[in-house]
mmCIF file of C-alpha atoms and ligand atoms in Angstrom:
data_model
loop_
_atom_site.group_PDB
_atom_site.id
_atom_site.type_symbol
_atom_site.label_atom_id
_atom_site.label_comp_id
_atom_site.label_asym_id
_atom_site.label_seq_id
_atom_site.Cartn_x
_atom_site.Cartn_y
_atom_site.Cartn_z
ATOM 1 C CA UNK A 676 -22.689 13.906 -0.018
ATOM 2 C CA UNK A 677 -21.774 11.637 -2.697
ATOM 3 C CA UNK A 678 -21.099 13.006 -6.633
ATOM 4 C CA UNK A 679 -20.525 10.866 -9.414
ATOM 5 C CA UNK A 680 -18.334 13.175 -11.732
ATOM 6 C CA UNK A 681 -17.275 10.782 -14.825
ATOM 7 C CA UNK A 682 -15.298 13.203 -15.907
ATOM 8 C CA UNK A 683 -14.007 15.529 -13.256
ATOM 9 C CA UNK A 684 -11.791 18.752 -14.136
ATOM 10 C CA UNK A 685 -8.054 18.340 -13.563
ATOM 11 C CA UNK A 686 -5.907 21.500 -13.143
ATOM 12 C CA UNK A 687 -2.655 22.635 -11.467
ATOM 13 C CA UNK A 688 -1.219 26.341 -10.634
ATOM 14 C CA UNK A 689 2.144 27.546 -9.426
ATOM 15 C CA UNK A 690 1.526 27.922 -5.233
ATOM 16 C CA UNK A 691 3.246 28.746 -2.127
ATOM 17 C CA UNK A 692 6.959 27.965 -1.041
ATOM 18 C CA UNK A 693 7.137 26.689 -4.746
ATOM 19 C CA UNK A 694 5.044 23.711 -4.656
ATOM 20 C CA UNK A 695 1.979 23.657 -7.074
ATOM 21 C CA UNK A 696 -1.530 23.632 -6.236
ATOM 22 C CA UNK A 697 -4.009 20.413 -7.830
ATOM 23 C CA UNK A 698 -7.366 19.772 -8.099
ATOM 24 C CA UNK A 699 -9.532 16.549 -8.918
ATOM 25 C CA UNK A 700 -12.901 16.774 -9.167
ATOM 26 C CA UNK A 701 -14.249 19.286 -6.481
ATOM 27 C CA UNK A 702 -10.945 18.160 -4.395
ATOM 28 C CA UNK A 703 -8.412 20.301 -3.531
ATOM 29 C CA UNK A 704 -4.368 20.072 -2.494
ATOM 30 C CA UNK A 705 -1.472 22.354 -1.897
ATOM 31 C CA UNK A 706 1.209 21.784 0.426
ATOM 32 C CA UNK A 707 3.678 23.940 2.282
ATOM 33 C CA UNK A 708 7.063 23.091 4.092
ATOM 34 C CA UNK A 709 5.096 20.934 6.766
ATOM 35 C CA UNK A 710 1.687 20.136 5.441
ATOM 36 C CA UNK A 711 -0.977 18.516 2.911
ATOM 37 C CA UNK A 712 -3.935 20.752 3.279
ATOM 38 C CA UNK A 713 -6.953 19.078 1.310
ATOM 39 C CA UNK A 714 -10.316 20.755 0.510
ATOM 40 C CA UNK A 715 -13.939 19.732 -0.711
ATOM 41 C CA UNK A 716 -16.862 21.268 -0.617
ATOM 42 C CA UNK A 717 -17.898 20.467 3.017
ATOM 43 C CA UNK A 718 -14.781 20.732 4.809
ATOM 44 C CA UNK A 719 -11.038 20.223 5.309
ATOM 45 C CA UNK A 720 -8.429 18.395 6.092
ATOM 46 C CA UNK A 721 -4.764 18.516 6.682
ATOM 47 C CA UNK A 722 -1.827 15.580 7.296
ATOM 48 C CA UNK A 723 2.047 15.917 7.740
ATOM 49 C CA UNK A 724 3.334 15.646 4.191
ATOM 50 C CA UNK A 725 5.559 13.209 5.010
ATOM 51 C CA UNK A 726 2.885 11.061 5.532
ATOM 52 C CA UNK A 727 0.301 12.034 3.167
ATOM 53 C CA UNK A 728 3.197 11.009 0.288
ATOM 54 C CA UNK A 729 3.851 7.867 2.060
ATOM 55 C CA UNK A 730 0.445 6.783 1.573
ATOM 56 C CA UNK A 731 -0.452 8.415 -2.030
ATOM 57 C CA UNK A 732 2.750 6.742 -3.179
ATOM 58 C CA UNK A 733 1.443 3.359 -1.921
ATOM 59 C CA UNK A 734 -1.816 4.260 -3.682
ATOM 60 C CA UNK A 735 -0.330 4.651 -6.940
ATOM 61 C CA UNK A 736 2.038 1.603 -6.539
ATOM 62 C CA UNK A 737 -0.400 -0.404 -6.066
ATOM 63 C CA UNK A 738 -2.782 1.112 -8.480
ATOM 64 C CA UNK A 739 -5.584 1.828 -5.767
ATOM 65 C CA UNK A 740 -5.651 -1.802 -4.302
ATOM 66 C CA UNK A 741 -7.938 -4.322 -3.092
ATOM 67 C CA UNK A 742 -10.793 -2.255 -1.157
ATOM 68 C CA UNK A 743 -10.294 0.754 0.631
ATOM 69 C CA UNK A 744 -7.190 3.056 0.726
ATOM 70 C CA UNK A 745 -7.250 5.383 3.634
ATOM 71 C CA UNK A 746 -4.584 7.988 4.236
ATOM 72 C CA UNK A 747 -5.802 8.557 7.852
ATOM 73 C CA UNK A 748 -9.047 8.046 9.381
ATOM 74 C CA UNK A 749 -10.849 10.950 7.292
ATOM 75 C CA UNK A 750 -9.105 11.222 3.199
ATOM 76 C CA UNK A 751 -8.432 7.869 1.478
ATOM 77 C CA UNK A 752 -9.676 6.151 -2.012
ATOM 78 C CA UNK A 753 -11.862 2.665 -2.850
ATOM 79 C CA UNK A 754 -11.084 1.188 -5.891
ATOM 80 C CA UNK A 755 -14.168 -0.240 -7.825
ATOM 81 C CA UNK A 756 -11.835 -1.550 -9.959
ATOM 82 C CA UNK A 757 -12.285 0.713 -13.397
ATOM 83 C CA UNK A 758 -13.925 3.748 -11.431
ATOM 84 C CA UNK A 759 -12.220 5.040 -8.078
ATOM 85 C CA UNK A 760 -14.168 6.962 -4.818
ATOM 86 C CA UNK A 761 -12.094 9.670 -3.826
ATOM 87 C CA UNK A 762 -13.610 10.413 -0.196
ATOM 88 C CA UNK A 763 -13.143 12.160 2.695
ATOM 89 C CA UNK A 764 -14.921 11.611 6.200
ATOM 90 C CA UNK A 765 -16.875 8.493 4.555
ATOM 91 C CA UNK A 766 -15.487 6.438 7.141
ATOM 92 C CA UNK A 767 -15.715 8.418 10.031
ATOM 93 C CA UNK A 768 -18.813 8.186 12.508
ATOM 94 C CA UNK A 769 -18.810 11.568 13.031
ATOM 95 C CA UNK A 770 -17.980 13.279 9.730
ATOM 96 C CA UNK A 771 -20.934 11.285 8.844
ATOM 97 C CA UNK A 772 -23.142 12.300 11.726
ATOM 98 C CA UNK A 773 -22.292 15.975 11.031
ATOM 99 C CA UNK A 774 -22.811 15.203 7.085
ATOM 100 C CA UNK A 775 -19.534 16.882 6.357
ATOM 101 C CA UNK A 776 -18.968 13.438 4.595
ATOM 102 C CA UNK A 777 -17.736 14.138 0.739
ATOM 103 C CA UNK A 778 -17.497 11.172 -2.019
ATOM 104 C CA UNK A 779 -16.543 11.405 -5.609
ATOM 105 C CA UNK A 780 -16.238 8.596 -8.637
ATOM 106 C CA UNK A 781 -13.737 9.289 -10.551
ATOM 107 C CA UNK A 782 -12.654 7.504 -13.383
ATOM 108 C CA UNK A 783 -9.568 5.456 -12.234
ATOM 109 C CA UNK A 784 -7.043 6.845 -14.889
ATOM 110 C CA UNK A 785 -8.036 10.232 -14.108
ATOM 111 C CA UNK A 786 -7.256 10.116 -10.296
ATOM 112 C CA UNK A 787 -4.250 7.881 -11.656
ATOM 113 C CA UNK A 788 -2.514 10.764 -13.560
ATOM 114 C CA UNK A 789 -3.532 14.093 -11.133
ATOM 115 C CA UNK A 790 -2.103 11.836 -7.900
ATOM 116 C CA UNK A 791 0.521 10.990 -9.751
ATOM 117 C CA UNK A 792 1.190 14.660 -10.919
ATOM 118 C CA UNK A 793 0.836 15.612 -7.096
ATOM 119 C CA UNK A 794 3.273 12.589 -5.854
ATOM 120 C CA UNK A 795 6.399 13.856 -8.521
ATOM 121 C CA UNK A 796 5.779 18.109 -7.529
ATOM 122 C CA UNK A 797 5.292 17.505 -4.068
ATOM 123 C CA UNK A 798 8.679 14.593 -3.584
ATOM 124 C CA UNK A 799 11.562 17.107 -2.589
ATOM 125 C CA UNK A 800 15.614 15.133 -3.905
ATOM 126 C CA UNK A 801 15.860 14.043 0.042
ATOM 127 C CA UNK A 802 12.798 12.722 0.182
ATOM 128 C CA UNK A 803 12.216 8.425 -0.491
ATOM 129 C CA UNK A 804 8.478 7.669 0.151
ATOM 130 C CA UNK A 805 9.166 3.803 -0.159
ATOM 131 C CA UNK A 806 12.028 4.278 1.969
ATOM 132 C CA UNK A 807 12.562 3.509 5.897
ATOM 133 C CA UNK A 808 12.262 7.007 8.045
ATOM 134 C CA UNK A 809 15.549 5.494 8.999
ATOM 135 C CA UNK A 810 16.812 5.534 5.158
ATOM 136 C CA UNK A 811 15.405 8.255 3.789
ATOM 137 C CA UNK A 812 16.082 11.964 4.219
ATOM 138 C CA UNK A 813 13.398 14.851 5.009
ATOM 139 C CA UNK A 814 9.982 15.157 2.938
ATOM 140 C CA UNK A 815 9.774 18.801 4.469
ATOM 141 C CA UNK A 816 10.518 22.189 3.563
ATOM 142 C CA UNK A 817 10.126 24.482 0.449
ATOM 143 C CA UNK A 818 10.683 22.782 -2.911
ATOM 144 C CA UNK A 819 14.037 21.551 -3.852
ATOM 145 C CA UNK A 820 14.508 19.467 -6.584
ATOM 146 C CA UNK A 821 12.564 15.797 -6.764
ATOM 147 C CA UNK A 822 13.089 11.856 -6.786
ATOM 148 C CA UNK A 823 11.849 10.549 -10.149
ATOM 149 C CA UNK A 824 13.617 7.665 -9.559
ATOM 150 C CA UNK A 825 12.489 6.739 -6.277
ATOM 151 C CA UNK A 826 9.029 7.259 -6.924
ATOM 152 C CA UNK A 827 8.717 5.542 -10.126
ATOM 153 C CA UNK A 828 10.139 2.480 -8.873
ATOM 154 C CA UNK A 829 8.524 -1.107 -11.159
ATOM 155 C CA UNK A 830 6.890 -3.196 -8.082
ATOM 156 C CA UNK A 831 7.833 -6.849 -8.873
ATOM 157 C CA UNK A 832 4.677 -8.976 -10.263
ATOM 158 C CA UNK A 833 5.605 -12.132 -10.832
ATOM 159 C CA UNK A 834 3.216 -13.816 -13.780
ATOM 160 C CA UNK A 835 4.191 -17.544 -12.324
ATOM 161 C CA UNK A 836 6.960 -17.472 -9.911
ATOM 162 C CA UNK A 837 10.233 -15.269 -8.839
ATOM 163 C CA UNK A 838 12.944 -17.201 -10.701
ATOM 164 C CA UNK A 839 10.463 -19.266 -12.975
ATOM 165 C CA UNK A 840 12.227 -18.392 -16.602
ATOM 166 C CA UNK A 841 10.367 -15.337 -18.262
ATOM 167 C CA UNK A 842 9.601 -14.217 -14.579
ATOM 168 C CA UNK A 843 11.245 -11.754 -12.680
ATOM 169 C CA UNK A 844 15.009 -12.124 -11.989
ATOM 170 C CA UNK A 845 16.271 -12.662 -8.418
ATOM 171 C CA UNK A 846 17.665 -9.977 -6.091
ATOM 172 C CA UNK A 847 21.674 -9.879 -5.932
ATOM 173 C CA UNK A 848 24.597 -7.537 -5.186
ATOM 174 C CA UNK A 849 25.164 -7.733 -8.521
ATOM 175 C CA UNK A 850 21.773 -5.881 -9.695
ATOM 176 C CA UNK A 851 21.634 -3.350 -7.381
ATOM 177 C CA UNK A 852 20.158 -5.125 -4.283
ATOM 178 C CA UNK A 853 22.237 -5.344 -1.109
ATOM 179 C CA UNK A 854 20.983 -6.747 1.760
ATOM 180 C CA UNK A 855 19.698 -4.647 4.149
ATOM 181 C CA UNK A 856 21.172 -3.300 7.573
ATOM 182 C CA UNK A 857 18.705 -5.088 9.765
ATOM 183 C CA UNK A 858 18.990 -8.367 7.805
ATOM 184 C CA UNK A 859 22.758 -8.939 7.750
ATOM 185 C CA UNK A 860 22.371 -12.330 9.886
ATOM 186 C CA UNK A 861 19.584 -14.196 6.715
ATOM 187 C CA UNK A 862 21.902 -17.000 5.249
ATOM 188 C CA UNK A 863 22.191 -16.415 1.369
ATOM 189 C CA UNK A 864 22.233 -19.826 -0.020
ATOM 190 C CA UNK A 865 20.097 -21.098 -2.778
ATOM 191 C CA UNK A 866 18.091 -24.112 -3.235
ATOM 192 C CA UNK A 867 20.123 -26.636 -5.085
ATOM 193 C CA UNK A 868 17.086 -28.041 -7.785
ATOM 194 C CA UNK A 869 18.169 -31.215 -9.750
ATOM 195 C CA UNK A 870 15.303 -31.727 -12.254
ATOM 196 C CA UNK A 871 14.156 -34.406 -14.278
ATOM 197 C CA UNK A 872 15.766 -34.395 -17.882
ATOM 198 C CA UNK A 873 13.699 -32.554 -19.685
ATOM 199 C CA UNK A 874 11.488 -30.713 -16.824
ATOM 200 C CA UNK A 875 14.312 -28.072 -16.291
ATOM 201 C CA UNK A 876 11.958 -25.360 -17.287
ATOM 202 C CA UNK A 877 9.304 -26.265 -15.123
ATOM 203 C CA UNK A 878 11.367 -26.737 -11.586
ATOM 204 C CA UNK A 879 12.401 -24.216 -9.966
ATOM 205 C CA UNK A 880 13.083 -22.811 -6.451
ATOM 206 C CA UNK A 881 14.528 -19.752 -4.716
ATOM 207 C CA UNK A 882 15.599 -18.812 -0.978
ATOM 208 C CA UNK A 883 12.173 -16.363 -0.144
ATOM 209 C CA UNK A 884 14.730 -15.076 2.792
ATOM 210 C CA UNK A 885 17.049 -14.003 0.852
ATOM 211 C CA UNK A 886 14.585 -12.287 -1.258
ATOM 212 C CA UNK A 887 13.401 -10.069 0.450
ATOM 213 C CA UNK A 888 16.320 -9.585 2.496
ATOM 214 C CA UNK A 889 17.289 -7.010 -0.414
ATOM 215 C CA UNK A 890 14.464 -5.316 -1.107
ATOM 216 C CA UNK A 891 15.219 -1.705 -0.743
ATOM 217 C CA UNK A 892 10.846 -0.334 0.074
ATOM 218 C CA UNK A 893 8.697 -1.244 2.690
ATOM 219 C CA UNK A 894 5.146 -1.998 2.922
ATOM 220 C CA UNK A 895 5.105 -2.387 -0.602
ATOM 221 C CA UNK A 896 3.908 -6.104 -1.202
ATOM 222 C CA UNK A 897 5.637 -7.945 -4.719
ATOM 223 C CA UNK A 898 3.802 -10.688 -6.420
ATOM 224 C CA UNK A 899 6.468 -13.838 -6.215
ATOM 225 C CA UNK A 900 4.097 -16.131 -7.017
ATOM 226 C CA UNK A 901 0.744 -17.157 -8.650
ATOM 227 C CA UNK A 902 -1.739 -19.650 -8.657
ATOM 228 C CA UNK A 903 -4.879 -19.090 -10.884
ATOM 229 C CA UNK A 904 -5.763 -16.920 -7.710
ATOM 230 C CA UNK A 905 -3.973 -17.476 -5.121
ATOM 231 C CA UNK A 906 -1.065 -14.340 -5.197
ATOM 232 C CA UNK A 907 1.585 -14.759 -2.630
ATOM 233 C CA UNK A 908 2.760 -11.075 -1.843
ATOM 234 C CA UNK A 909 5.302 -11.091 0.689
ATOM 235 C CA UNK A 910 7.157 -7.208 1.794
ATOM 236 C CA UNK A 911 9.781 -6.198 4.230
ATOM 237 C CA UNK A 912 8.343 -3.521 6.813
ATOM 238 C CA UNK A 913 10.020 -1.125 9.371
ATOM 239 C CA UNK A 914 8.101 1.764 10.901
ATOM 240 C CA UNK A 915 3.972 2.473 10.423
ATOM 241 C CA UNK A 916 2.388 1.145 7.436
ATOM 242 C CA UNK A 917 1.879 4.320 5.388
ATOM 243 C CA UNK A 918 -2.246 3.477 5.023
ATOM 244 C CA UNK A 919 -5.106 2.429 6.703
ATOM 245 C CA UNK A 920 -6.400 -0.440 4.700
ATOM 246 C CA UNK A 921 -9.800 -1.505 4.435
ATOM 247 C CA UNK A 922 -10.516 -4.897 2.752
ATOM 248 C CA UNK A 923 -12.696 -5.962 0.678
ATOM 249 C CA UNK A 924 -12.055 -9.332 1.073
ATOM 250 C CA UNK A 925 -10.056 -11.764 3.732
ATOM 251 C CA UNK A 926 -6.343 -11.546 3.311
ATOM 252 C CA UNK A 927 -3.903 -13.615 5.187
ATOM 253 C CA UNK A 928 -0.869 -12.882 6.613
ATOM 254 C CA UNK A 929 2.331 -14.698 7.985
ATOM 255 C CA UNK A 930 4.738 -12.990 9.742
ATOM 256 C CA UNK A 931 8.054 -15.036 8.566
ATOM 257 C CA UNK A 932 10.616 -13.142 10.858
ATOM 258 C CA UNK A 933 10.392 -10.477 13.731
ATOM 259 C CA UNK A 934 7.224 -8.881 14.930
ATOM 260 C CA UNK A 935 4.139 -6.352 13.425
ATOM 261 C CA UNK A 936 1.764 -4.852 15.666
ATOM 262 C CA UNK A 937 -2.156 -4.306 13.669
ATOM 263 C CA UNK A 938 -4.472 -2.316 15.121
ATOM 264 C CA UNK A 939 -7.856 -3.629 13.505
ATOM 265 C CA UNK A 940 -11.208 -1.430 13.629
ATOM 266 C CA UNK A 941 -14.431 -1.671 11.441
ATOM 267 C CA UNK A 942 -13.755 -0.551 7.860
ATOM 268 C CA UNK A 943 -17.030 2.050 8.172
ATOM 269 C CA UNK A 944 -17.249 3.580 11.679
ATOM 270 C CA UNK A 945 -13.206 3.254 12.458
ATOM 271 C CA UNK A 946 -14.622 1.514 16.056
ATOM 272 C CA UNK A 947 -11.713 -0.589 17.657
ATOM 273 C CA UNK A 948 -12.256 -4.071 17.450
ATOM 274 C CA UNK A 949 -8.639 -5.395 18.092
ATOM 275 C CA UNK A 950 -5.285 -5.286 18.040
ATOM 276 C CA UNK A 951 -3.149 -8.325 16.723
ATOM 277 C CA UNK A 952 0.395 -8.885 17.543
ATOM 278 C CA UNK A 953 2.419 -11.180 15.400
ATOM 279 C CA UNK A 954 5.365 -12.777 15.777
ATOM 280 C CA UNK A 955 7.531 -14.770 13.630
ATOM 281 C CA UNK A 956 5.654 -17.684 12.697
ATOM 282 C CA UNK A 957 2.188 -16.628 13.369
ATOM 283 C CA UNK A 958 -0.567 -16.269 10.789
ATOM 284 C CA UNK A 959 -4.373 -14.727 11.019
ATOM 285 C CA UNK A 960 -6.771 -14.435 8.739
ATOM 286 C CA UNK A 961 -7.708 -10.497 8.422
ATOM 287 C CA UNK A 962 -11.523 -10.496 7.924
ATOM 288 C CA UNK A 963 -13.366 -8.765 4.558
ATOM 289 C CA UNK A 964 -15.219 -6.108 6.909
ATOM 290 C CA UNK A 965 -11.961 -4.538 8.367
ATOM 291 C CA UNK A 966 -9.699 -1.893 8.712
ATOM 292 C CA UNK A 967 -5.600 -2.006 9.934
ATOM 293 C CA UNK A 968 -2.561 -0.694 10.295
ATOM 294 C CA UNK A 969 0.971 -2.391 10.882
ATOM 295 C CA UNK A 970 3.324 -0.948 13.189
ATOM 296 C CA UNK A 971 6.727 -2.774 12.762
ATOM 297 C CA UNK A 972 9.457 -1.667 15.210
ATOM 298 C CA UNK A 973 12.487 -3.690 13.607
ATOM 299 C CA UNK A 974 12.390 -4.389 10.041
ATOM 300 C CA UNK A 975 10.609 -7.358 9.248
ATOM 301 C CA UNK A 976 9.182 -9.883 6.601
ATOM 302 C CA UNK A 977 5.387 -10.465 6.587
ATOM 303 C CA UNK A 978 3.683 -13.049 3.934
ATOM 304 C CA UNK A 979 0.308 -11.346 2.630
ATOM 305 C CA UNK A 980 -1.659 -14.167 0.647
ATOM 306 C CA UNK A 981 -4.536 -12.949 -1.023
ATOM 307 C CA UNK A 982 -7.493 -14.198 -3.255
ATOM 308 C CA UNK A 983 -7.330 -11.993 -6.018
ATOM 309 C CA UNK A 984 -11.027 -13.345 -7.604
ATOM 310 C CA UNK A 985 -12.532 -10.524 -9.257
ATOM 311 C CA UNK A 986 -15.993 -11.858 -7.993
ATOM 312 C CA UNK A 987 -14.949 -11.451 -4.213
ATOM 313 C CA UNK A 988 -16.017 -7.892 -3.497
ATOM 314 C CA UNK A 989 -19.383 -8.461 -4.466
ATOM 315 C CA UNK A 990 -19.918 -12.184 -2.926
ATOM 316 C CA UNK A 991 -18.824 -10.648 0.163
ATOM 317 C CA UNK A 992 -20.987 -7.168 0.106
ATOM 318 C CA UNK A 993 -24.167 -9.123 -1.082
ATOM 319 C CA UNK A 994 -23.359 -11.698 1.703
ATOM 320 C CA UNK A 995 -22.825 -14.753 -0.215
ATOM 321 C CA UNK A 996 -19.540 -15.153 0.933
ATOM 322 C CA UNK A 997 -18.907 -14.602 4.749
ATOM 323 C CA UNK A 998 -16.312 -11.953 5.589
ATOM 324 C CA UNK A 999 -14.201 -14.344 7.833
ATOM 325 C CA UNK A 1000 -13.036 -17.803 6.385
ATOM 326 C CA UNK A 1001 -12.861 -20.043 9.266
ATOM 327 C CA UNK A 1002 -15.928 -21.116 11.285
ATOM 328 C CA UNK A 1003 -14.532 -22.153 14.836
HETATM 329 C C1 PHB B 512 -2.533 -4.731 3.983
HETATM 330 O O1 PHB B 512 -3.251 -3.765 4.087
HETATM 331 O O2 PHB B 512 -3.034 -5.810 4.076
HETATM 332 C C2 PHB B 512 -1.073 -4.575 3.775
HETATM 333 C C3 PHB B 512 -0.605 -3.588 2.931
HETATM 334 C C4 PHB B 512 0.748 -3.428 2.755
HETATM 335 C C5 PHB B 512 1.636 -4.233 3.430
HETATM 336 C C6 PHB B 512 1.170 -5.216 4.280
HETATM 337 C C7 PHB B 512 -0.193 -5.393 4.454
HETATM 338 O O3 PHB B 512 2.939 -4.047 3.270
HETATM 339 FE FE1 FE B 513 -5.128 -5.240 4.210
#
């Protein structure tokens, strides 16, 4: 069942073990010490919270992303770019089969606000959804306190490129960015850049490494660098990346240290269609019609270069553009 609800009812109540209750639309969430439990009109669902914040922070952070958000195989978002689907069982064969299948349109800043309403209640003090299992402390039991300040983080977009002037400043000691445990052996020196009199504003370099050596989230891709379309988003990641993501358009990746396991199904039906391991210095091409997930046992740094053309979506859905880029 699919309902297009331009402007869906938004309320929260005081609930159980001191957490509030939301709802969006015909959608419904409360949690308890352990769970998300998530209603619709056909059926429901429920996820560890720890995981169900992981992946609703990454949905906000990223303001609903390219394609399809899924939380697990059944609850996720797409992002039509103005107007969100908030779904649940869309992409699973059987939901489907058994038309328990619910899909709303929401207007984005709508979902925006009630998510992020859920994100800051349902974030105990110990709890860093960005964070490492490793460096973080419990999402679970009843509420105590919150973490506005881990789950408000700025993601870095650069406008040009990391270290261009007006762009984003580098990571250092100095501004709160250590280098992390598992990258204590990535040299630290800079690129030494001797311009051209008069082209010191337009040269510019930085060590990439180094980078993202200090940044303190994973699975959270920053911008460093732009070309018309061409966004180079690199991340650090340790652990299960918190989504399932569905494209809605090819997206490559290069794994520049260590190694990430995907699992890769189709984006509808969730049927297997491979898994992908990548080590450091290997690149793939993720095709437009996909789902995956990264599993990444020692913290690593993976390159995610994506087209972000406005036009791709529909090239791709109306078949215009194929949904792989090579032809071999
Ligand atoms: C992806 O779905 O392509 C993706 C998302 C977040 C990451 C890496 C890859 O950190
Ligand atoms: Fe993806």
């Amino acid at each position: 069942m699919s309902v297009d609800a331009s402007t869906p009812t938004t309320a929260s109540e005081p609930g159980g073990e001191g957490y509030r209750t939301f709802t969006l639309g015909e959608f419904s969430f409360r949690r308890d010490e352990y769970f998300a439990y998530i209603g619709w009109p056909t059926g429901s669902h429920v996820m560890s919270v720890d995981a169900f914040l992981r992946a609703m922070q990454r949905d906000i952070a990223w303001d609903f992303f390219y394609g399809i958000v899924n939380f697990d195989g059944i609850f996720g978002t797409m992002n039509h770019y103005g107007t969100v689907d908030l779904f649940a069982g869309r992409y699973s064969d059987s939901y489907r089969k058994a038309e328990l299948d619910y899909s709303e349109n929401i207007e984005s800043g709508i979902i925006r606000e009630q998510f992020k309403a859920i994100l800051d209640d349902w974030t105990n003090a110990t709890f860093d959804p960005f964070a490492s299992p490793h460096e973080t402390g419990p999402a679970f039991g009843v509420k105590n306190g919150n973490n506005v300040a881990a789950i408000t983080r700025r993601r870095v977009a650069a406008a040009r490129m990391v270290n261009v002037p007006g762009d984003e400043e580098l990571r250092s000691d100095e501004n709160g960015h250590p280098v992390n445990r598992m990258f204590r052996d990535v040299p630290q020196d800079e690129p030494l850049v001797e311009a051209e009199p008069g082209f010191e504003q337009e040269v510019a370099a930085f060590n990439l490494y180094s980078y993202l050596a200090r940044s303190q989230v994973t699975w959270n891709p920053s911008v460093v660098s732009v070309c018309k379309d061409s966004l180079f988003c690199p991340t650090t990641e340790e652990y299960i990346l918190p989504v399932i993501h569905g494209n809605d358009r090819v997206e490559w990746f290069l794994q520049l240290s260590d190694q990430i396991t995907w699992d890769v199904e189709d984006r509808d039906t969730g049927a297997v269609r491979s898994r992908v391991v990548m080590k450091a210095g290997d690149v793939c091409a993720m095709p437009a019609d996909i789902r995956h997930q990264g599993y990444s046992p020692k913290r690593s740094m993976l390159l995610v270069w994506e087209n972000g053309s406005p036009e791709l979506p529909e090239l791709i859905a109306s078949g215009k553009a194929p949904t792989h880029p090579v032809e071999f």
